[in-house]
mmCIF file of C-alpha atoms in Angstrom:
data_model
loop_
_atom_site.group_PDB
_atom_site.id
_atom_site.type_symbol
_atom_site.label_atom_id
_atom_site.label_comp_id
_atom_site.label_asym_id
_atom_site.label_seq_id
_atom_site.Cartn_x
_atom_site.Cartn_y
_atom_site.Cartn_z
ATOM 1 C CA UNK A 178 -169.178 -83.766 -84.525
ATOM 2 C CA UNK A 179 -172.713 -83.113 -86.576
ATOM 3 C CA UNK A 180 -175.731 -82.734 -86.042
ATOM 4 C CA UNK A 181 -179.012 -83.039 -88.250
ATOM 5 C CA UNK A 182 -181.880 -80.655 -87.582
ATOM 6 C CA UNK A 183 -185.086 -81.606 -88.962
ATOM 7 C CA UNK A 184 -186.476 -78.319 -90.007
ATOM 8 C CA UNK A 185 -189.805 -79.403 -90.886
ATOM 9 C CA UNK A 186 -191.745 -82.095 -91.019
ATOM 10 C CA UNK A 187 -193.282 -80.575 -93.866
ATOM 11 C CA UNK A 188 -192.712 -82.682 -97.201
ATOM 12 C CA UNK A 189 -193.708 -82.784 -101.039
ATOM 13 C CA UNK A 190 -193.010 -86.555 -101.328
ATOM 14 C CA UNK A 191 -193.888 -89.508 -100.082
ATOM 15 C CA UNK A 192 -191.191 -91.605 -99.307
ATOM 16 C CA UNK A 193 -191.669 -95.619 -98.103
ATOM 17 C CA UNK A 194 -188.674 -95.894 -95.844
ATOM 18 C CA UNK A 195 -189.382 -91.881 -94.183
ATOM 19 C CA UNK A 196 -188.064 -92.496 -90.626
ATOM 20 C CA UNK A 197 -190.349 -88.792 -89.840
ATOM 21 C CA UNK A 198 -193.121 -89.715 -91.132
ATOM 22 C CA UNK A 199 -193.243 -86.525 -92.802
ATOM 23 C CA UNK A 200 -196.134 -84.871 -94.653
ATOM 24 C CA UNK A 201 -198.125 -82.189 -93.208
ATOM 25 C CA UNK A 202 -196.113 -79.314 -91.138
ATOM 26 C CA UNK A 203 -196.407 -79.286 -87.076
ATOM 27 C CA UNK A 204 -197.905 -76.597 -85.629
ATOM 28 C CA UNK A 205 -194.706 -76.118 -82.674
ATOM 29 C CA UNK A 206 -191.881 -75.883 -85.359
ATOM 30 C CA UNK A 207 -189.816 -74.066 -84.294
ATOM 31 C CA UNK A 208 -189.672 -70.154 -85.343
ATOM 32 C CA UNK A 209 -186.659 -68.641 -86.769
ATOM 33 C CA UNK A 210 -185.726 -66.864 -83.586
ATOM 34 C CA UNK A 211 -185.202 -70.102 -81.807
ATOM 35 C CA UNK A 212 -183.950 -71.957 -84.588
ATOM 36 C CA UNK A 213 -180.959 -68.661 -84.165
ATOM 37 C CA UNK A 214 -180.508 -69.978 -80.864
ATOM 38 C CA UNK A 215 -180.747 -73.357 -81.535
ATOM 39 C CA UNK A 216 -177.764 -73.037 -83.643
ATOM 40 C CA UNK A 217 -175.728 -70.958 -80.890
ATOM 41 C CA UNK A 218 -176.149 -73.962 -78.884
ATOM 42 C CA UNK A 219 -174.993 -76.512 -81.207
ATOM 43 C CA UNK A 220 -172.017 -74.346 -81.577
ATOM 44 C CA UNK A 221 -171.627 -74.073 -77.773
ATOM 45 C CA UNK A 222 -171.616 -77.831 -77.894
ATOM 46 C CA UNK A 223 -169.070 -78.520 -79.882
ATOM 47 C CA UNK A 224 -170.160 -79.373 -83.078
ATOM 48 C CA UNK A 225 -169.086 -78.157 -86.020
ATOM 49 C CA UNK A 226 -171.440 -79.548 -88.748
ATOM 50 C CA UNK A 227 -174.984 -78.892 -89.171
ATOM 51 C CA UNK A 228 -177.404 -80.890 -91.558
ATOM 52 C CA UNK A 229 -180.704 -78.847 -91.907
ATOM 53 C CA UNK A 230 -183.161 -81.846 -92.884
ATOM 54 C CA UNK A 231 -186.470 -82.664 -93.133
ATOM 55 C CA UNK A 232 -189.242 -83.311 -93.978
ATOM 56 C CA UNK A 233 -187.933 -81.420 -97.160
ATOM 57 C CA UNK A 234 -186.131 -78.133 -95.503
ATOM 58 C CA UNK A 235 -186.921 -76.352 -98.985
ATOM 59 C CA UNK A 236 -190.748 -75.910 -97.828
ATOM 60 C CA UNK A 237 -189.104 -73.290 -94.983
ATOM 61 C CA UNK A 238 -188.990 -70.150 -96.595
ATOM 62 C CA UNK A 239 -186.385 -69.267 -93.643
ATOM 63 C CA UNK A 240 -184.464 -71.676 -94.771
ATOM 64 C CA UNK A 241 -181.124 -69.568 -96.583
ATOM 65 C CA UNK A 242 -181.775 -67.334 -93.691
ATOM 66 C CA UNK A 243 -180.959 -70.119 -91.183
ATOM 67 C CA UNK A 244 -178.064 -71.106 -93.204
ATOM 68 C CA UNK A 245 -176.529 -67.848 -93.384
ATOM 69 C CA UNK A 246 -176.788 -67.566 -89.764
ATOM 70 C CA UNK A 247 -175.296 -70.777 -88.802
ATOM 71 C CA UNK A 248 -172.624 -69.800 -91.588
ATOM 72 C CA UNK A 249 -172.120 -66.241 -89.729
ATOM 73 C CA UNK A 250 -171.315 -68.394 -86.322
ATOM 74 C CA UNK A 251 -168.648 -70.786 -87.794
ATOM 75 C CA UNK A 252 -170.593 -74.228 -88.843
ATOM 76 C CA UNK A 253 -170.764 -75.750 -91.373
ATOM 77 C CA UNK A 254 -173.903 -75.907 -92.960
ATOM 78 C CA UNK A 255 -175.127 -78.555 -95.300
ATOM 79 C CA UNK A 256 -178.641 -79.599 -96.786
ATOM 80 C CA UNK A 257 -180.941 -82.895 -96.477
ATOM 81 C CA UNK A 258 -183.182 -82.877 -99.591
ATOM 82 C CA UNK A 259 -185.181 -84.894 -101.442
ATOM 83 C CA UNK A 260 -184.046 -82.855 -104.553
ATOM 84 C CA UNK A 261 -187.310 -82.245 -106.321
ATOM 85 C CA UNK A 262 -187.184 -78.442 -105.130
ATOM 86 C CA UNK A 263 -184.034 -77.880 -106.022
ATOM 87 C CA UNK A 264 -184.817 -75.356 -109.183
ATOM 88 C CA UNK A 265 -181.900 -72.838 -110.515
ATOM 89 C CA UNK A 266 -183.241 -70.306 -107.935
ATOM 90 C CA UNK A 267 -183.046 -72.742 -105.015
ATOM 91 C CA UNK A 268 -179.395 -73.810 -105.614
ATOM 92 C CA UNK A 269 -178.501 -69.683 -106.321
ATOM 93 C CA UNK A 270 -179.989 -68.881 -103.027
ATOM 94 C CA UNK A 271 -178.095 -71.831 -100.616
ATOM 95 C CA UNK A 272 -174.907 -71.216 -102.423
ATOM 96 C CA UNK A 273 -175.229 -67.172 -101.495
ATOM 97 C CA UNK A 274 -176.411 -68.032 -97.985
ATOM 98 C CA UNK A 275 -173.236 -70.003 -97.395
ATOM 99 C CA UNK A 276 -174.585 -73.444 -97.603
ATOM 100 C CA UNK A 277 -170.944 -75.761 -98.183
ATOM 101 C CA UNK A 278 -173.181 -79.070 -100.123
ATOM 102 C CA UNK A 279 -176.841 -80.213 -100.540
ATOM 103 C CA UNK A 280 -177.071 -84.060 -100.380
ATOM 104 C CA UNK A 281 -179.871 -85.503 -102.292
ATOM 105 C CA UNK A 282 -181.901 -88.935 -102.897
ATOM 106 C CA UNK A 283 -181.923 -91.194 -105.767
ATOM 107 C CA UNK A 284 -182.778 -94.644 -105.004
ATOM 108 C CA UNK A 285 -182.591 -96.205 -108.676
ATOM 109 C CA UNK A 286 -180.958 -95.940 -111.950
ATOM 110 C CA UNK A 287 -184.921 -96.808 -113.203
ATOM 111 C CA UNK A 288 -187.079 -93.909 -112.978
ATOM 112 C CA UNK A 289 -189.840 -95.724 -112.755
ATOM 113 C CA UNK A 290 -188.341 -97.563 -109.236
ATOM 114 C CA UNK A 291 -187.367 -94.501 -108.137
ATOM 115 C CA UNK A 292 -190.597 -92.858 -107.914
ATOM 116 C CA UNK A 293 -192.130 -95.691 -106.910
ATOM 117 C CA UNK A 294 -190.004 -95.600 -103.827
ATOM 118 C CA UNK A 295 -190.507 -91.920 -103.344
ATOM 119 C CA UNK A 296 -194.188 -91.987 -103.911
ATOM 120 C CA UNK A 297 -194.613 -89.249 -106.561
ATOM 121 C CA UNK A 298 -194.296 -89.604 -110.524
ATOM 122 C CA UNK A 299 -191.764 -87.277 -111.731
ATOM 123 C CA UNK A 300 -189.638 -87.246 -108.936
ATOM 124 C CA UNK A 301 -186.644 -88.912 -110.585
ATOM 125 C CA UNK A 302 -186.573 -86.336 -113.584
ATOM 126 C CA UNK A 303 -186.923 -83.351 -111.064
ATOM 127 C CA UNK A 304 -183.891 -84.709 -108.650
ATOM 128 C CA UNK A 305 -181.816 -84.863 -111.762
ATOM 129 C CA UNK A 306 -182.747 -81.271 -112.890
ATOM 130 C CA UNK A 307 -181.657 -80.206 -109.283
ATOM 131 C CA UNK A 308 -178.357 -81.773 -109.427
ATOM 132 C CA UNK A 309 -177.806 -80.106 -112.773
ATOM 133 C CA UNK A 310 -178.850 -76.605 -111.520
ATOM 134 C CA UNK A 311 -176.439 -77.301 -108.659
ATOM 135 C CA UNK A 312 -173.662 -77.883 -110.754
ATOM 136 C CA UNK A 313 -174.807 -74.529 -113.208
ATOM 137 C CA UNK A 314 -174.568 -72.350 -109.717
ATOM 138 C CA UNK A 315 -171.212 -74.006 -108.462
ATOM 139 C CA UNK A 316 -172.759 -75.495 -105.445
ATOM 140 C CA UNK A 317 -171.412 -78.792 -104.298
ATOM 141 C CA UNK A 318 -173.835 -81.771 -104.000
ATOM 142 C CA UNK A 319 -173.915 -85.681 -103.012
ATOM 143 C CA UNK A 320 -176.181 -88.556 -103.719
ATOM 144 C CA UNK A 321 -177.900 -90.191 -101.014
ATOM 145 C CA UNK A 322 -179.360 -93.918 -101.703
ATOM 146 C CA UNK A 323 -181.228 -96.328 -99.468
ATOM 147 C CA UNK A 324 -180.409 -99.658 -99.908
ATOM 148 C CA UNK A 325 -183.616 -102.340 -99.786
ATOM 149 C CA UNK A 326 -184.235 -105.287 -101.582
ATOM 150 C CA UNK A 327 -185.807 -103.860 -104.420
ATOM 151 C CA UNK A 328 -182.452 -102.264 -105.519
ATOM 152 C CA UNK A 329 -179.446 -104.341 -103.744
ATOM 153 C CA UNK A 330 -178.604 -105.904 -107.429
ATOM 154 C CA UNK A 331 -178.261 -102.231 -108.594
ATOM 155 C CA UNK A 332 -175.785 -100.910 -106.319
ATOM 156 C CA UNK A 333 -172.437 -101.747 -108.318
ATOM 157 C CA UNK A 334 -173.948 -100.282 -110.776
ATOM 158 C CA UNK A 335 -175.243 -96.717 -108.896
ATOM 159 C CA UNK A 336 -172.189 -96.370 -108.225
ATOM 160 C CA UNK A 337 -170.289 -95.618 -111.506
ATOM 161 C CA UNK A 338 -173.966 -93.459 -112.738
ATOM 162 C CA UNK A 339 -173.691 -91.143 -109.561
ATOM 163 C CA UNK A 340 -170.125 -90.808 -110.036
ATOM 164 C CA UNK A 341 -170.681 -89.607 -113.794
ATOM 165 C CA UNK A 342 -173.381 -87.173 -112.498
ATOM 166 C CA UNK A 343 -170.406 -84.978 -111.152
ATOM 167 C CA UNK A 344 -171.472 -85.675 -107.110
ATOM 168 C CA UNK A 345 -168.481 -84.766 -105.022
ATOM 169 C CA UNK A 346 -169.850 -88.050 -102.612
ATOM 170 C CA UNK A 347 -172.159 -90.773 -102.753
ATOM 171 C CA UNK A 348 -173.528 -91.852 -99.413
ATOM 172 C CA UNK A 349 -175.049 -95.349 -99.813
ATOM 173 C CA UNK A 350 -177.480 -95.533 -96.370
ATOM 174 C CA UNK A 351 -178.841 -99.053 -94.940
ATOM 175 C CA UNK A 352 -182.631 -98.805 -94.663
ATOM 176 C CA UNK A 353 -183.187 -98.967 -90.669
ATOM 177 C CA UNK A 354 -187.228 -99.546 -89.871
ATOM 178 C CA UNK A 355 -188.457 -96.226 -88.138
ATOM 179 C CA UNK A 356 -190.946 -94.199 -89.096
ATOM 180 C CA UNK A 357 -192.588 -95.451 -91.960
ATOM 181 C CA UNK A 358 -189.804 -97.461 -92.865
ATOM 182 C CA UNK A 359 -191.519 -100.050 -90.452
ATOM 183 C CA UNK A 360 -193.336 -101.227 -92.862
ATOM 184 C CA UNK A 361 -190.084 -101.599 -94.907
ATOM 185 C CA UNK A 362 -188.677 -104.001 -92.740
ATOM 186 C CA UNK A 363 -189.855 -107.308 -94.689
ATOM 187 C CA UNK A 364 -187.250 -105.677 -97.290
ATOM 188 C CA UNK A 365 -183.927 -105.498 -95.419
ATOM 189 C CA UNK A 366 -181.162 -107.514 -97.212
ATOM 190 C CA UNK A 367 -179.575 -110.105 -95.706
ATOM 191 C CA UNK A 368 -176.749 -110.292 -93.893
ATOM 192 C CA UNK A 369 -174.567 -111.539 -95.893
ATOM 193 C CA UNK A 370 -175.969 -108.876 -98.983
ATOM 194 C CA UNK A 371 -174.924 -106.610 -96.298
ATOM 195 C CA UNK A 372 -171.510 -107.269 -95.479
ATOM 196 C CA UNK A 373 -171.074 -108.071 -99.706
ATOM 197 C CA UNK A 374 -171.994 -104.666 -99.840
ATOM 198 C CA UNK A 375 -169.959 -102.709 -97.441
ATOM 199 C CA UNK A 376 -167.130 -104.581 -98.441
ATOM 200 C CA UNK A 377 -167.870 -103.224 -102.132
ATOM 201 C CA UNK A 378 -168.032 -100.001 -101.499
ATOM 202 C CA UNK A 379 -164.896 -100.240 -99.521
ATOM 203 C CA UNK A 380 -162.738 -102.227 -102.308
ATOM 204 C CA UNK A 381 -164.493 -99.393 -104.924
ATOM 205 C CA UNK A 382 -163.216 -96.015 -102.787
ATOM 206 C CA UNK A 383 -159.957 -97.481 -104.192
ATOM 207 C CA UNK A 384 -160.439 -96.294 -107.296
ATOM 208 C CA UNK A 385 -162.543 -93.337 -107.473
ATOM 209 C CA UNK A 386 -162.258 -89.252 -106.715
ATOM 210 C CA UNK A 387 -165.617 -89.048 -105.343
ATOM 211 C CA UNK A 388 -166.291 -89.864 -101.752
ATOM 212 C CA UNK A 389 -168.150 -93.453 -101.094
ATOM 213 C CA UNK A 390 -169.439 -94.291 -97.767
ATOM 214 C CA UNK A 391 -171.846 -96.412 -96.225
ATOM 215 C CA UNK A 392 -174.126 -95.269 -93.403
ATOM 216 C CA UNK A 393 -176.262 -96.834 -91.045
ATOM 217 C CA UNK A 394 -173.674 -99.626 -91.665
ATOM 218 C CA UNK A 395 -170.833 -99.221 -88.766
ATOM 219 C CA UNK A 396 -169.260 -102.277 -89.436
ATOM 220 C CA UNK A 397 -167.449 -100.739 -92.472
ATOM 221 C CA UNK A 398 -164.862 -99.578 -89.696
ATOM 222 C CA UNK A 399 -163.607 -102.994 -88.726
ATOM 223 C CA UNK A 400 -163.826 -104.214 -92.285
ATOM 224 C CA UNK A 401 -161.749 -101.390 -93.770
ATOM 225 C CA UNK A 402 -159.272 -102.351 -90.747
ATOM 226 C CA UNK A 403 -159.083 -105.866 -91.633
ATOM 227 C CA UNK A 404 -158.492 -104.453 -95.439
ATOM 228 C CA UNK A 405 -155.832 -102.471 -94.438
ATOM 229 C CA UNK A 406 -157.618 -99.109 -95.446
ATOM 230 C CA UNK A 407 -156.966 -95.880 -93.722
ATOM 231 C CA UNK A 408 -159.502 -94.792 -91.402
ATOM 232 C CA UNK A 409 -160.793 -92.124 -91.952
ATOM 233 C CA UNK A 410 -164.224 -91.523 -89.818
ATOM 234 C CA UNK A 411 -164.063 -91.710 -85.926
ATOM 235 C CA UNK A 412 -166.013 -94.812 -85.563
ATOM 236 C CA UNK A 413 -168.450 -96.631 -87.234
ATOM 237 C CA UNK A 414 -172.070 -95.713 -84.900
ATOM 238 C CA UNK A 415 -172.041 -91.971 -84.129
ATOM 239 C CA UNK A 416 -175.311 -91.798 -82.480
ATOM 240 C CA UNK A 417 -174.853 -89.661 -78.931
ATOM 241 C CA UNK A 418 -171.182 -89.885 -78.846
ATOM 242 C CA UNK A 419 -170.497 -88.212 -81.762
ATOM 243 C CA UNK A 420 -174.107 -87.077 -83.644
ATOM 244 C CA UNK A 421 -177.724 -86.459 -82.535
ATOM 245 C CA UNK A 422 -180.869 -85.154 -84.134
ATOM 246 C CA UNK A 423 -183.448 -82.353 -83.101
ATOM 247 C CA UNK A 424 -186.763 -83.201 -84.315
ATOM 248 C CA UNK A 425 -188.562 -80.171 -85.481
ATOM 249 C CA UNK A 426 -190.514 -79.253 -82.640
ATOM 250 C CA UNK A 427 -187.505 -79.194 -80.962
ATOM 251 C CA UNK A 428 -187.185 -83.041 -79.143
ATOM 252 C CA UNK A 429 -183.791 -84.783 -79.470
ATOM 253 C CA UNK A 430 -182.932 -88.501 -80.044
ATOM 254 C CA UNK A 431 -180.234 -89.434 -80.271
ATOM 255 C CA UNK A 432 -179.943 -90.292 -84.107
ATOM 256 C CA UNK A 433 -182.943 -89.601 -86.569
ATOM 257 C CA UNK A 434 -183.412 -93.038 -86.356
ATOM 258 C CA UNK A 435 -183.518 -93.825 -82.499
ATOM 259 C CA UNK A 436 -186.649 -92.472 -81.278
ATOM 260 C CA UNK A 437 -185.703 -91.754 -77.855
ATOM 261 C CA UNK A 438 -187.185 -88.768 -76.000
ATOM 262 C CA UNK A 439 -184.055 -86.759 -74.285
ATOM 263 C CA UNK A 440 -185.432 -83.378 -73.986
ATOM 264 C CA UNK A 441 -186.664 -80.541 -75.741
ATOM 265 C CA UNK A 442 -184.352 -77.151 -76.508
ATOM 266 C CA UNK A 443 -187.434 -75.051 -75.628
ATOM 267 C CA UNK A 444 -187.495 -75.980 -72.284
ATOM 268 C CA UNK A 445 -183.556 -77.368 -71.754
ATOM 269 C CA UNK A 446 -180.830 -75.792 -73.476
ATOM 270 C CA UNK A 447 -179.306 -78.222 -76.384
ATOM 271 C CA UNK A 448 -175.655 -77.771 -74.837
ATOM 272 C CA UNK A 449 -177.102 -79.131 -71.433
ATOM 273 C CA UNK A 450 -178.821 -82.191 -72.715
ATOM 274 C CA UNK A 451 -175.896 -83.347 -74.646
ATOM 275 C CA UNK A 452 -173.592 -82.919 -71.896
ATOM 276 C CA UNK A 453 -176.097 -83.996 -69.226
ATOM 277 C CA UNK A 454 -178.639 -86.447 -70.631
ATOM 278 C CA UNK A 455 -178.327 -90.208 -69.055
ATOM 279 C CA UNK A 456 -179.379 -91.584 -72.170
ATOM 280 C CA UNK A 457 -176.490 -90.052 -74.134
ATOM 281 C CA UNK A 458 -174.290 -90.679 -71.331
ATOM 282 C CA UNK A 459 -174.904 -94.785 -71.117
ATOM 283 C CA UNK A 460 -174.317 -94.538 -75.085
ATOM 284 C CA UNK A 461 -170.832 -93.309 -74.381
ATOM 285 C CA UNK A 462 -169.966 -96.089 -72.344
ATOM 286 C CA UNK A 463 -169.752 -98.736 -74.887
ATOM 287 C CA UNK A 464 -171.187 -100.684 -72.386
ATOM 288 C CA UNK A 465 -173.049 -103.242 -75.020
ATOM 289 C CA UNK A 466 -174.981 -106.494 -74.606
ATOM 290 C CA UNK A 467 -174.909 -109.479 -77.130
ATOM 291 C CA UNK A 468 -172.091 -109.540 -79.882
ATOM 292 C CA UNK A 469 -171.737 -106.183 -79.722
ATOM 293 C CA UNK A 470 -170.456 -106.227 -76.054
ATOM 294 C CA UNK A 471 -167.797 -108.802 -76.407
ATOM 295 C CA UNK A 472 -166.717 -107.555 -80.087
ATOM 296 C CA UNK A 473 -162.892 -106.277 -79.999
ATOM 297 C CA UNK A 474 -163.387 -103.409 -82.340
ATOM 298 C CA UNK A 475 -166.164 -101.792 -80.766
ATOM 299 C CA UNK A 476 -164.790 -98.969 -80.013
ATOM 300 C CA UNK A 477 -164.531 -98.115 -83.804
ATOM 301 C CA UNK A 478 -167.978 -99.683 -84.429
ATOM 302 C CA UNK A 479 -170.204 -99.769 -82.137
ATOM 303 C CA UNK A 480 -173.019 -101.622 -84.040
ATOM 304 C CA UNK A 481 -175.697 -100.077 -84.938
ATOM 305 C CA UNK A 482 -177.709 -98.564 -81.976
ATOM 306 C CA UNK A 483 -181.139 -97.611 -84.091
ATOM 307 C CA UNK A 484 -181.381 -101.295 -85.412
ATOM 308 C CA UNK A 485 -180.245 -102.856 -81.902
ATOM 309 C CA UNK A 486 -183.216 -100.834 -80.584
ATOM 310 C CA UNK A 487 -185.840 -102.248 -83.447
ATOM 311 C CA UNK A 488 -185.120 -105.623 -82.613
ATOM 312 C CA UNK A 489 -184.936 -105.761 -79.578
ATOM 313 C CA UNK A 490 -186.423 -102.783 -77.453
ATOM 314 C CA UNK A 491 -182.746 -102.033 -76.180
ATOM 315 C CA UNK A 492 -180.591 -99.316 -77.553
ATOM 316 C CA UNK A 493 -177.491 -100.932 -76.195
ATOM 317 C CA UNK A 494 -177.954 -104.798 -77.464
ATOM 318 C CA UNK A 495 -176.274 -106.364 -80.668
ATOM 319 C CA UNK A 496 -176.934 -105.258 -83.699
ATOM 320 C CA UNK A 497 -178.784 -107.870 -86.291
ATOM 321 C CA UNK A 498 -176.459 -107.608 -88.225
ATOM 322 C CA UNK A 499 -173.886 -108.265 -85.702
ATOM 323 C CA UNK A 500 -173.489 -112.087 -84.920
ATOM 324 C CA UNK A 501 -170.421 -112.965 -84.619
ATOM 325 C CA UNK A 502 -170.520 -114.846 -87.788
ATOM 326 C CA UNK A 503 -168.250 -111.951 -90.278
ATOM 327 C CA UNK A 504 -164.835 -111.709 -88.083
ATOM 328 C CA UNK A 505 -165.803 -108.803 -86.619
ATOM 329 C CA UNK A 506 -165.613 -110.201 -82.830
#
């Protein structure tokens, strides 16, 4: 099980698609002492991974200090960044704190697209400087890409660049309007782009070291069944059953991208709302409407439950991308 912890809401970029909204830093984030008991609490849970995200987690100066303690309690601890902070110092730091891999964004092989995406000029130039200042300290690092319309006809191609940058994973992640990514939904490919896609990245793990997944794209567990490819993830939708996300005044949805109220750790212990919450519990009965409901695989898939809640206003009906129309059901 994982978790992702949004640190901060703080954030040097300004990213189109930012399910947070991020910017400025809240006032109520929380303070290093309960972000020490946060983390006993997630370990108390059950989980055993924790993403420290943002925001960009490299504006906390407590941030290699929170690593180190979740390191010191048994979890593994891994970073959400933008990658524009990430100078020789930075990477030093996480790698002494413990930190097992720093994922980071690059949405185009263009730097020009890229930034525009991101919102700052430059950005491109500095992510690639922090990947190479990972690599000089020895500290493992992925690529993290958000697939829209602008860059669908890329993808193929991001592929084979990332994998030359020396990432030990590339994590290709299906833009899902939150946030600010609202205004991003007039750029969601198609369905069938979508399924094209998945199936890609599938047919390409075939041939390549690094790790390729797609996320915010569940249906990539009944399509590598129908391919015949080992499964290797639980299912395909982890959100409540298997993953949640603390917001960084301390609420918790249910995935970043779910906004769905189900407590806050400063007044209700994290272990108690994930084993108590009704919200989390109605999740984990796989009790779907629509496509989803009647598909035969969805205990491996589930849909996705952030994009069933967009469209629709209900967390547990079809995804759009789910419509019966791909041999999924």
């Amino acid at each position: 099980m994982l978790i992702s912890w949004n640190t901060t809401r703080a954030c040097n970029l300004k990213c189109k698609h930012c399910y947070r909204d991020a910017g400025e830093k809240e006032k109520n984030e929380l303070n290093f002492s309960e972000a020490g008991a946060l983390l006993e609490e997630i370990k108390k849970a059950g989980f055993r991974i924790v993403v420290l995200s943002g925001g960009e987690p490299l504006l906390r100066k407590d941030i290699y200090d929170i690593c180190a303690y979740g390191k010191r309690l048994g979890l593994r601890m891994v970073l959400g960044s933008n990658g524009t902070l990430l100078d020789r110092s930075s990477a030093e730091r996480l790698k002494a704190a413990g930190l097992s891999r720093a994922g980071v964004s690059l949405d185009s092989i263009n730097a020009e697209n890229h930034d525009q995406f991101r919102g700052v000029k430059g950005s491109f130039d500095l992510v690639h400087k922090g990947m190479q200042n990972m690599l000089d300290s020895g500290l493992e690092f992925q690529v993290h890409t958000t697939v829209t319309r602008h860059n669908y006809t890329e993808m193929e191609e991001m592929v084979d660049y990332v994998a030359e940058l020396g990432a030990a994973a590339y994590h290709v992640f299906f833009l899902v309007p939150t946030g600010r990514g609202k205004e991003e939904a007039e750029n969601l490919i198609s369905p069938s782009e979508y399924f094209r896609l998945i199936a890609y990245i599938l047919d390409r793990q075939k041939d390549l070291a690094m790790e390729l997944k797609p996320v915010c794209a569940p249906q990539f567990m009944p399509l590598a069944k129908n391919k015949g490819l080992d499964l290797r993830f639980a299912r395909g939708c982890l959100a409540g059953t298997h993953y949640c996300c603390v917001l960084p005044n301390g609420d918790v949805h249910p995935c970043p991208y779910l906004p769905l109220n189900l407590g806050n750790v400063r007044e209700i212990p994290f272990s108690k709302i994930w084993s108590d919450n009704p919200v989390l519990q109605k999740l984990r009965t796989l009790d779907y409407s629509g496509a989803c409901g009647t598909c035969k695989n969805k205990d491996i898939c589930g849909g996705c439950r952030a994009r069933a809640y967009y469209h629709s206003g209900d967390f547990m009906a079809e995804d759009y991308y789910c419509k019966g129309k791909y041999g999924l059901v």
